[in-house]
Amino acid sequence: MSTKKFSNYLGLGLAVAGILILLILPNMLSQYYVYLIATVFTTALLASSLNLVLGYGGLLHLHHGVFFGVGAYTVAIVMTKTSWPFAVAVLLAPIIAALIALVIGWFCVRLRGLYFGMLTLALGQLVWAIVYRWNALTEGDNGIHAIPVPEFLTSINSVYYTTLVVLVLALIILYVINKSPFGLTLLATRDNPVRSESVGINVKRHRLIAFVIAGFFSGIAGVLFVLVERSVAPSLLFWNKSAEILIMCLMGGLTVFMGPTLGAGILVLLSMVVGLYTEYWLLVLGLLLLILVLFLPQGILGYAMEKYDKRRSIGGEN
Amino acid sequence: MLQVEQLQKAFDGFQAIADAHLSVPKGEVVAVIGPNGAGKSTLFNLITGHLQADSGHVRFKGEEITKLSPFKICHKGMARSFQLINIFSSLTVFENVQTSVLAIHRLDKNFFRPSRKLLVEETLEVLDSFGLYDFKDRSCSSLSYGDQKVLEIAIALGSKPELLLLDEPTAGMSSEETRKIVNLIKRLSQEKGLTILLTEHDMELVFDVAQKIMVLHQGRTIAQGLPEAIRNDKAVQNAYLGETG
Ligand SMILES: Nc1ncnc2c1ncn2[C@@H]1O[C@H](COP(=O)(O)OP(=O)(O)OP(=O)(O)O)[C@@H](O)[C@H]1O
Ligand SMILES: [Mg+2]
């Protein structure tokens, strides 16, 4: 019991220390790195939202990037095609992302395993095609650039702090959901959908709700993306973006809450470094995936937690 | 409490349930017996909504439930255990039972309260009555086969059912573990007034606990009645002798 408390405090202490470091970091780094870390925050939220469905729900969600793209495009379109205030754009983005998740999810939760995955992919690509083709609304292939944002969000440091605050708040909410009856029940539907049904759980409904929540938070990440980049393009909704998020979750560990955040950090920084030397980022990504699946299927944090748990239980017996 | 009439179910042309009849009176322990492959588990799956019948009726408390999905049937007051262990493998023993307790209280979609503080007493009560209290914080997959089988039933009890279905509750258990289950079944029936429908290959157990027996043979109900009558039934003797030599 006391070791458990200790590890809780350890986790909390690490989180607080981490946040403190992140708060002072912009003063010590060049603008480019501040921008890069803001991108990590955005991506971490995106990956963590996916993990609700992927890791905790056990659903092979292959195209989560779509809701991210929809959120980003919502902000872009509201800010460039209407005279509505920024706040409306920010509110609308996750709501529309969640609505699209509701429609896509409604079909997908009827299927299982790989078929679920294939349908997320197919319907997601459909949304991509719409964004790509609907010139009048989305500017098609060109994307939307120089998206206006409020004055106080124009400096990279303020963007950095905004994305940090939003990420921390969103992670807290996702954590609370994980520890709630909804989260526990989601694990149960992952472990054993048949038994879940027979103890009175509406499994399809439960999965659909998880899918929509994930879409909502992905939409929030889309808002952050616009703050960081000030532009959107259809490639945001293309499937390889989703594959990247999936690999982030796998890399960090599906069963550890902070796993996707770690994975996002590693992949974003790595893609920057790799980009300096070669154009074949996708190839590097493929190799990484191979290594992960073969040697570290539980992910980096998953592996670390296993080691930590083992040491603790051995220590406890002495 | 439960009526099954003219139930039929085929798998790719194989008639697993050809003509099943069953009536379970409130408060009684009823056993369905029959040789391997007779269709007992299939019958259970039809009753609890895990399979859809081709034709026929299942009525529970006077209400037609033939086409309902399993989770709806559970909320109507029917819970079951499975022949093969069917638990939530990554959860603790406590969480396994709590999941079913939360669901029956319709708290499974609650987002913002920590689940470890919800319905704790009710969950512990169930665990205690099954002798699983000391294992509560253990991962359920670390339990012995026998204890997992007990947990299997405890999860069903978490749903606070009026009718409990047990599909071979003692299969693979030691004789001591079996005795524990028998006592448990008697206690649930006598003290809590629970109606129980079970299948078993252990005839000693069946004749010990059942107030009524239904015999299923190649998907057909060939006899149904008091244990004494079943013991002396010619058709039953033929079916069993024919199968088991
Ligand atoms: N999903 C299925 N698809 C095809 N055939 C099935 C299916 N489920 C059961 N069967 C067949 O239906 C018949 C009845 O099976 P069932 O499991 O109901 O028997 P049982 O009486 O429970 O047997 P046991 O005592 O071995 O548990 C068997 O011949 C089995 O092979
Ligand atoms: Mg069976």
PDB file of N, CA and C in Angstrom, chain B residues 94 97 119-129 133 136:
ATOM      1  N   PHE B  94     -11.292  -7.519  -7.930  1.00  0.00           N
ATOM      2  CA  PHE B  94     -12.278  -6.522  -7.500  1.00  0.00           C
ATOM      3  C   PHE B  94     -12.945  -5.858  -8.703  1.00  0.00           C
ATOM      4  N   VAL B  97     -15.659  -7.825 -10.688  1.00  0.00           N
ATOM      5  CA  VAL B  97     -17.017  -7.832 -10.137  1.00  0.00           C
ATOM      6  C   VAL B  97     -17.605  -6.425 -10.151  1.00  0.00           C
ATOM      7  N   LEU B 119     -19.600   2.063  -5.312  1.00  0.00           N
ATOM      8  CA  LEU B 119     -20.200   0.744  -5.072  1.00  0.00           C
ATOM      9  C   LEU B 119     -19.194  -0.257  -4.529  1.00  0.00           C
ATOM     10  N   VAL B 120     -18.293   0.245  -3.696  1.00  0.00           N
ATOM     11  CA  VAL B 120     -17.236  -0.609  -3.158  1.00  0.00           C
ATOM     12  C   VAL B 120     -17.821  -1.666  -2.214  1.00  0.00           C
ATOM     13  N   GLU B 121     -18.717  -1.220  -1.344  1.00  0.00           N
ATOM     14  CA  GLU B 121     -19.250  -2.159  -0.359  1.00  0.00           C
ATOM     15  C   GLU B 121     -20.010  -3.300  -1.017  1.00  0.00           C
ATOM     16  N   GLU B 122     -20.837  -2.929  -1.979  1.00  0.00           N
ATOM     17  CA  GLU B 122     -21.632  -3.958  -2.651  1.00  0.00           C
ATOM     18  C   GLU B 122     -20.721  -4.966  -3.369  1.00  0.00           C
ATOM     19  N   THR B 123     -19.665  -4.447  -3.987  1.00  0.00           N
ATOM     20  CA  THR B 123     -18.727  -5.325  -4.679  1.00  0.00           C
ATOM     21  C   THR B 123     -18.007  -6.243  -3.689  1.00  0.00           C
ATOM     22  N   LEU B 124     -17.551  -5.660  -2.572  1.00  0.00           N
ATOM     23  CA  LEU B 124     -16.832  -6.464  -1.578  1.00  0.00           C
ATOM     24  C   LEU B 124     -17.736  -7.531  -0.972  1.00  0.00           C
ATOM     25  N   GLU B 125     -19.013  -7.190  -0.825  1.00  0.00           N
ATOM     26  CA  GLU B 125     -19.974  -8.150  -0.282  1.00  0.00           C
ATOM     27  C   GLU B 125     -20.056  -9.394  -1.174  1.00  0.00           C
ATOM     28  N   VAL B 126     -20.134  -9.146  -2.485  1.00  0.00           N
ATOM     29  CA  VAL B 126     -20.175 -10.270  -3.428  1.00  0.00           C
ATOM     30  C   VAL B 126     -18.888 -11.086  -3.327  1.00  0.00           C
ATOM     31  N   LEU B 127     -17.745 -10.384  -3.339  1.00  0.00           N
ATOM     32  CA  LEU B 127     -16.460 -11.088  -3.256  1.00  0.00           C
ATOM     33  C   LEU B 127     -16.375 -11.912  -1.976  1.00  0.00           C
ATOM     34  N   ASP B 128     -16.844 -11.334  -0.884  1.00  0.00           N
ATOM     35  CA  ASP B 128     -16.801 -12.011   0.409  1.00  0.00           C
ATOM     36  C   ASP B 128     -17.631 -13.290   0.388  1.00  0.00           C
ATOM     37  N   SER B 129     -18.823 -13.204  -0.192  1.00  0.00           N
ATOM     38  CA  SER B 129     -19.699 -14.371  -0.171  1.00  0.00           C
ATOM     39  C   SER B 129     -19.139 -15.498  -1.037  1.00  0.00           C
ATOM     40  N   TYR B 133     -12.511 -12.466  -1.130  1.00  0.00           N
ATOM     41  CA  TYR B 133     -12.152 -11.167  -0.548  1.00  0.00           C
ATOM     42  C   TYR B 133     -10.634 -10.971  -0.485  1.00  0.00           C
ATOM     43  N   LYS B 136      -8.814  -9.746  -3.632  1.00  0.00           N
ATOM     44  CA  LYS B 136      -9.475  -8.663  -4.361  1.00  0.00           C
ATOM     45  C   LYS B 136      -8.531  -7.784  -5.193  1.00  0.00           C
TER      46      LYS B 136
END
